[in-house]
Amino acid sequence: NGVTVEGSSHQVVVDLIKQNNQLCELQLLPVTDDEAKRLDGRGKGSSHHDCVPDYTEKNALPITIPDWTNVDKNGERYTAYNIYMSKKLLCSKRYSEFSAFHNALKREFRDYNYPKFPGKWLFNLSEQQIDQRRRGLETYLCQVTSVCIMYESKIVQEFLCITDENKKANPVEDNNTSIEILLPDKKMIALSIRKSDIVEDIAAKKAGISKSNMKHFAIFEQISEKFWRKLQDNEMPFSVMSRSSSKKSLAIRKWIFSDSKEKSLISDDTVLNYLYHEAATEIKSGRLSPEEKINDLKAAQNSGKKTLFLELVQKLPGYNTVVFPHCASNVHKNGSIIVAISKSGLTLIACSSTGEPEEQEHKFNWDSIIEWETDEDEASFNFQYNREKMSPKLVKLYTDYDMYMKDCFDRVIAELEWEKEQMDDKPTEKASATTSEKTSTKKLTKPSASADISDGDL
């Protein structure tokens, strides 16, 4: 039916067939026996591996894409992204070349769990969007080239224009290195790690937090004074540090949305100390406004009552809320959207293209949102919400932080489920009341109606 399936998996073909209830047209291409064997991976010169490649051997290379060049050649204008290794320019590639490179890798290394590849945009990109794509391409390239078997492949070597001279100057060695990570109490710790270590590898090396409590913390990269991005589990801190302009760009921060969950952890003195210092920093930076509680907060702080200080901060608007940088969206085409995620719900705030907030905003309860996902093709985070007496509506957020948004959605739902389990386990004074309470408990699997967003604008 006009869909090219060369190199696709068997399941993709089956799904395409299932989509056609009556007629399915297949175009069959005749090949020789030798070609058939090669395509099946049984003949000489096959690009498929006889055994599963070893993707565990890794080495973080000093590859960066710090800038780009606008090219005007033979009447065609395009953006070329400059790829460096050890601060030496290797080559410049346009987006279409990166896309072809990505597809070639997927054909050669079919069973590898690839990182997100920046999607294609159907319109001209602004400088901000070009920079978002640059960062996305850099993150993608750093991860795939860190896998030794992929870096040594002909596909990567030809794409990066690697010569014997480059190889001698940048030998593939997984040397130990040291990185510094900021703790919530502003203390800096130095970690001796391998360049290929990923977040979960070094999380166990953090001192002072038990393994059971460590899952409520994560490593974040500072993007701006008020926004920190949580690293993905497969990201290597060394690679993030090597491409960051800030020497103190990584920090351990809490990974919690639920106040109840937070309260359950403060019996650990180390956790209490970290939560207290992070809350104090949020107020000092201006991200949280103490409002009329300023005197009570100062009194608690001066008397060393950290638990009381946290109880007061938890009542401030915006606490345990992640506010993302403004981004484009399909529901506000004449401006941008600011996304705020908290346990109480999802808020979309209309703003100008430069991020200046406007009066319009919409709030969604979590039980009104029925599904969410990232879209690699459009470089967006999408979610659907229920509408009363209408079909669900799809909202698309074109953001560079789509994976982090998805992590936030998943985390909030998990914590809401945890709170529900805690409520279900609590004994009640009257046995008859127990059944009634359980029956009236809201279930996330049954979305309720929410305020609607009109088509095309917020």
XYZ file of C-alpha atoms in Angstrom:
458
model
C 0.000 0.000 0.000
C 2.798 2.397 -0.848
C 4.745 1.826 2.388
C 8.360 0.776 1.930
C 9.165 -2.101 4.311
C 12.768 -2.760 3.290
C 14.703 -3.543 6.467
C 11.527 -3.587 8.588
C 10.819 -6.247 11.181
C 8.331 -9.032 10.629
C 5.966 -7.441 13.176
C 5.898 -4.144 11.266
C 4.785 -5.974 8.123
C 2.136 -7.929 10.057
C 0.771 -4.708 11.561
C 0.542 -3.116 8.104
C -1.412 -6.117 6.829
C -3.800 -5.971 9.790
C -4.582 -2.318 9.058
C -6.218 -3.308 5.748
C -9.536 -5.055 6.271
C -10.266 -5.918 2.660
C -7.381 -5.414 0.254
C -3.616 -5.463 0.793
C -1.314 -4.810 -2.153
C 2.226 -6.182 -1.960
C 4.984 -5.489 -4.456
C 7.378 -8.447 -4.630
C 10.919 -7.889 -5.916
C 12.621 -10.954 -7.451
C 16.232 -11.592 -6.375
C 18.856 -14.230 -7.106
C 19.502 -17.092 -4.683
C 22.807 -15.540 -3.585
C 21.117 -12.200 -2.958
C 18.364 -13.925 -0.966
C 20.959 -15.622 1.227
C 22.743 -12.321 1.766
C 19.519 -10.555 2.728
C 18.651 -13.367 5.111
C 22.050 -13.017 6.764
C 23.256 -16.467 5.616
C 25.536 -15.543 2.759
C 28.989 -14.011 2.515
C 29.110 -10.248 2.779
C 25.921 -10.151 4.817
C 25.501 -6.995 6.870
C 23.643 -8.933 9.568
C 25.504 -10.429 12.477
C 25.649 -14.166 13.008
C 25.552 -13.543 16.756
C 24.147 -10.752 18.894
C 26.657 -7.855 19.006
C 28.082 -6.880 22.386
C 26.768 -3.404 23.153
C 28.050 -3.373 26.749
C 31.607 -2.369 25.857
C 31.520 1.408 25.882
C 33.784 4.412 25.808
C 32.664 8.019 25.983
C 34.436 9.904 23.205
C 35.053 13.684 23.244
C 32.588 14.258 20.387
C 30.617 17.509 20.404
C 28.416 19.558 18.098
C 28.940 23.046 19.573
C 27.614 25.077 16.647
C 26.178 25.079 13.143
C 26.655 26.868 9.815
C 23.966 28.242 7.505
C 24.936 27.178 3.981
C 23.766 28.725 0.718
C 24.984 26.474 -2.088
C 23.790 26.263 -5.679
C 20.598 28.064 -4.780
C 19.840 25.717 -1.861
C 19.875 26.870 1.737
C 20.347 24.479 4.641
C 21.916 24.163 8.086
C 25.103 22.129 8.551
C 25.984 20.932 12.041
C 29.701 20.987 12.859
C 31.046 17.814 14.504
C 34.205 18.048 16.600
C 36.403 15.480 18.321
C 38.802 16.769 20.968
C 37.995 20.315 19.785
C 39.104 19.447 16.239
C 36.568 19.776 13.431
C 35.869 16.388 11.836
C 33.081 17.253 9.420
C 29.828 19.149 8.940
C 26.571 17.297 8.266
C 23.075 18.460 7.457
C 20.013 16.929 9.117
C 19.186 14.665 6.150
C 22.663 13.123 6.432
C 22.145 12.474 10.139
C 18.797 10.860 9.328
C 20.369 8.585 6.699
C 23.123 7.728 9.187
C 20.527 6.802 11.825
C 18.641 4.568 9.386
C 21.865 2.880 8.274
C 22.752 2.079 11.888
C 19.288 0.645 12.514
C 19.683 -1.671 9.548
C 23.137 -2.816 10.685
C 22.478 -3.043 14.435
C 18.811 -3.968 14.541
C 18.554 -5.102 18.148
C 20.214 -2.051 19.727
C 18.066 0.158 21.947
C 18.652 3.477 20.199
C 18.364 6.843 21.942
C 15.839 9.384 20.762
C 16.634 10.789 17.330
C 15.430 14.387 16.742
C 12.373 14.355 14.523
C 11.822 16.104 11.225
C 10.050 19.471 11.208
C 7.727 20.362 8.330
C 8.456 24.083 8.466
C 11.429 26.431 8.712
C 13.170 26.308 12.071
C 13.908 29.310 14.256
C 17.378 29.705 15.774
C 16.062 28.338 19.070
C 14.671 25.251 17.312
C 17.923 24.775 15.382
C 19.807 24.848 18.679
C 17.370 22.331 20.166
C 18.014 20.052 17.203
C 21.780 20.578 17.583
C 21.646 19.456 21.205
C 19.469 16.484 20.306
C 21.828 15.389 17.528
C 24.819 15.790 19.842
C 23.215 13.651 22.557
C 22.297 10.995 19.975
C 25.756 10.969 18.377
C 27.554 10.805 21.744
C 25.554 7.758 22.780
C 25.835 5.686 19.608
C 29.555 6.420 19.189
C 30.196 5.449 22.825
C 29.329 1.842 21.938
C 32.640 0.407 20.780
C 31.284 -2.043 18.206
C 29.250 0.734 16.593
C 32.035 3.303 16.657
C 34.373 0.853 14.931
C 31.815 0.073 12.215
C 32.293 1.323 8.664
C 29.046 3.320 8.919
C 30.289 5.477 11.794
C 33.831 5.803 10.478
C 32.644 7.039 7.093
C 30.019 9.359 8.582
C 32.549 11.031 10.883
C 35.261 10.997 8.183
C 37.540 9.223 10.677
C 41.093 8.763 9.395
C 44.016 6.800 10.807
C 45.365 10.099 12.117
C 42.138 10.701 14.055
C 42.277 7.202 15.532
C 45.828 7.705 16.792
C 44.906 11.056 18.310
C 41.755 9.627 19.949
C 42.343 5.972 20.879
C 39.280 4.120 22.151
C 40.073 3.578 25.807
C 37.653 3.432 28.683
C 39.900 5.374 31.055
C 38.894 6.269 34.569
C 38.091 9.912 35.102
C 36.736 12.159 37.807
C 33.574 14.265 37.758
C 32.138 16.618 40.351
C 28.507 16.505 41.408
C 26.726 19.096 43.509
C 24.687 17.881 46.480
C 21.519 19.654 47.695
C 23.420 21.060 50.697
C 25.813 22.790 48.245
C 28.680 20.416 49.004
C 30.616 19.160 46.005
C 31.657 15.518 45.770
C 34.221 14.108 43.344
C 33.517 10.702 41.845
C 36.053 8.451 40.227
C 34.216 6.711 37.389
C 34.749 5.140 34.018
C 33.920 7.401 31.098
C 31.294 4.891 29.975
C 29.466 4.727 33.327
C 25.785 5.633 33.081
C 23.582 7.202 35.718
C 22.523 3.991 37.424
C 26.155 2.840 37.583
C 27.289 5.802 39.634
C 24.084 6.234 41.679
C 25.164 3.331 43.915
C 28.398 5.193 44.647
C 26.657 8.105 46.307
C 27.486 8.213 50.019
C 24.975 8.967 52.728
C 21.726 7.869 51.076
C 20.495 4.310 51.465
C 19.729 2.282 48.339
C 16.025 2.233 49.197
C 15.926 6.052 49.447
C 18.252 6.683 46.504
C 15.422 5.848 44.077
C 13.761 9.096 45.203
C 16.761 11.098 44.016
C 18.311 11.450 40.570
C 21.106 13.201 38.723
C 20.069 16.424 37.007
C 21.736 18.737 34.517
C 21.324 22.474 35.084
C 19.862 24.120 31.998
C 19.113 27.492 33.578
C 18.903 29.016 37.043
C 15.338 27.760 37.490
C 15.257 24.622 35.343
C 17.055 21.326 35.836
C 16.736 18.398 33.429
C 16.746 14.874 34.817
C 19.273 12.654 33.050
C 17.916 9.569 31.327
C 18.962 6.225 32.809
C 21.127 5.461 29.778
C 22.930 8.828 29.737
C 26.589 8.962 30.705
C 27.421 11.825 33.099
C 30.901 12.193 31.630
C 29.432 12.878 28.183
C 27.015 15.440 29.624
C 29.848 17.193 31.464
C 32.130 17.211 28.435
C 29.564 19.019 26.271
C 28.377 21.415 28.991
C 29.696 24.944 29.285
C 29.194 24.865 33.059
C 31.703 23.095 35.265
C 29.007 22.516 37.877
C 26.222 21.352 35.595
C 25.385 18.079 37.379
C 23.677 17.732 40.741
C 21.815 15.198 42.862
C 18.285 16.444 43.436
C 15.092 14.911 44.733
C 12.867 13.067 42.267
C 9.548 13.387 44.104
C 6.134 14.917 43.359
C 4.121 13.621 46.328
C 4.248 15.493 49.645
C 3.157 12.282 51.373
C 6.033 10.376 49.829
C 8.405 13.121 50.897
C 7.129 13.003 54.489
C 7.675 9.242 54.586
C 11.399 9.755 53.928
C 12.338 12.440 56.444
C 13.011 9.940 59.240
C 16.373 9.552 57.481
C 18.497 12.484 58.705
C 20.508 12.655 55.479
C 17.373 12.782 53.336
C 15.835 15.414 55.637
C 18.974 17.530 55.352
C 18.963 17.296 51.528
C 15.238 18.105 51.239
C 15.631 21.057 53.602
C 18.562 22.563 51.701
C 16.921 22.078 48.310
C 13.739 23.779 49.544
C 15.755 26.686 50.944
C 17.569 27.054 47.606
C 14.247 27.096 45.723
C 13.105 30.052 47.849
C 16.412 31.884 47.553
C 16.433 31.532 43.746
C 12.933 32.974 43.523
C 11.345 29.852 42.082
C 9.202 29.596 45.208
C 7.635 32.683 46.799
C 7.403 32.535 50.624
C 4.571 35.102 50.626
C 3.072 35.622 54.113
C 4.958 32.607 55.540
C 8.321 34.376 55.367
C 8.510 35.093 59.118
C 7.523 31.542 60.085
C 10.091 30.136 57.669
C 12.850 32.329 59.055
C 11.936 31.332 62.630
C 12.028 27.627 61.745
C 15.323 28.070 59.916
C 16.979 30.037 62.725
C 15.907 27.460 65.319
C 17.159 24.549 63.185
C 13.701 22.966 62.850
C 14.126 21.417 59.415
C 10.982 19.284 59.573
C 8.833 22.307 60.425
C 10.544 24.307 57.677
C 9.620 21.609 55.131
C 6.021 21.455 56.351
C 5.721 25.211 55.757
C 7.395 25.078 52.330
C 5.115 22.253 51.188
C 2.181 24.665 51.470
C 3.742 27.187 49.075
C 2.346 27.367 45.521
C 4.624 25.600 43.045
C 6.298 23.250 45.524
C 7.126 19.837 44.011
C 6.206 21.223 40.589
C 8.339 21.002 37.456
C 7.937 24.034 35.182
C 9.355 23.509 31.692
C 10.752 26.164 29.341
C 8.166 27.482 26.897
C 7.618 25.497 23.710
C 5.465 25.431 20.591
C 2.188 23.509 20.576
C -0.734 22.613 18.327
C -3.165 24.258 20.791
C -1.624 27.738 20.746
C -0.388 28.444 17.263
C 0.105 32.189 17.748
C 2.480 31.775 20.670
C 4.022 29.203 22.966
C 3.058 27.081 25.960
C 4.557 26.796 29.445
C 4.015 23.328 30.918
C 3.797 22.809 34.699
C 3.578 19.273 36.120
C 2.651 18.488 39.715
C 0.812 15.845 41.710
C -2.359 17.949 41.623
C -2.446 18.027 37.833
C -1.076 19.325 34.555
C -1.208 23.046 33.739
C -0.751 24.598 30.289
C -0.084 28.339 30.396
C -0.333 30.410 27.225
C 2.646 32.685 26.602
C 4.278 34.692 23.855
C 6.873 33.195 21.535
C 9.527 34.637 23.872
C 8.003 33.036 26.984
C 6.086 35.970 28.493
C 3.020 34.469 30.314
C -0.451 35.441 29.133
C -3.765 35.292 30.984
C -5.046 32.032 29.529
C -4.308 28.718 31.182
C -5.916 25.280 31.393
C -5.596 22.757 34.189
C -6.097 19.024 33.808
C -6.694 16.512 36.574
C -4.654 13.354 36.095
C -7.758 11.217 35.804
C -8.771 13.184 32.689
C -5.590 12.279 30.801
C -5.928 8.926 29.098
C -2.562 8.383 27.374
C 0.774 10.017 26.637
C 3.869 9.307 24.548
C 6.858 10.862 22.819
C 6.842 11.205 19.037
C 10.320 10.915 17.530
C 9.165 11.896 14.040
C 7.753 15.235 15.184
C 10.112 15.742 18.147
C 7.118 16.228 20.420
C 5.479 15.018 23.605
C 1.820 14.154 23.046
C -1.067 13.442 25.392
C -4.787 12.815 24.980
C -7.456 13.936 27.397
C -11.114 13.054 27.794
C -13.837 15.509 26.830
C -17.453 15.321 27.938
C -19.720 14.008 25.166
C -16.876 14.422 22.659
C -14.015 12.320 21.380
C -10.636 12.649 23.180
C -8.391 15.493 22.064
C -4.688 15.221 21.252
C -2.272 17.899 22.502
C 1.214 18.109 20.983
C 4.094 19.863 22.740
C 7.132 20.480 20.529
C 9.823 20.479 23.179
C 13.432 19.418 23.487
C 12.546 17.895 26.864
C 9.910 15.412 25.701
C 11.616 12.445 27.377
C 11.771 14.311 30.690
C 8.073 15.209 30.350
C 7.222 11.557 29.863
C 9.321 10.637 32.908
C 7.381 13.214 34.944
C 4.010 11.838 33.803
C 5.093 8.277 34.638
C 6.462 9.330 38.027
C 3.355 11.269 39.082
C 1.050 8.380 38.194
C 3.270 5.925 40.077
C 3.205 8.132 43.191
C -0.563 8.603 42.959
C -0.949 4.838 42.831
C 1.342 4.572 45.860
C -0.819 7.069 47.778
C -3.950 5.147 46.833
C -2.423 1.915 48.123
C -1.528 3.644 51.386
C -5.102 4.849 51.765
C -6.513 1.402 50.996
C -4.252 -0.180 53.618
C -5.307 2.238 56.386
C -7.774 0.715 58.876
C -10.987 2.679 59.442
C -12.996 3.115 62.642
C -16.011 1.388 61.193
C -15.836 -1.691 59.038
C -18.871 -0.512 57.082
C -17.073 2.695 56.162
C -14.177 0.762 54.624
C -16.254 -0.585 51.756
C -17.802 2.802 51.119
C -14.425 4.553 51.007
C -12.916 2.020 48.647
C -15.904 2.281 46.331
C -15.645 6.074 46.159
C -11.888 6.101 45.508
C -11.088 7.567 42.094
C -9.366 5.235 39.665
C -6.837 6.511 37.179
C -8.087 3.966 34.658
C -11.451 5.734 34.422
C -10.809 9.284 33.198
C -13.328 12.020 33.952
C -14.227 14.962 31.759
C -12.017 18.049 31.800
C -12.104 21.630 30.613
C -11.806 21.596 26.844
C -9.228 23.290 24.645
C -10.687 24.664 21.443
C -9.077 23.502 18.222
C -6.022 25.502 17.189
C -5.651 27.743 20.237
C -5.393 27.657 24.021
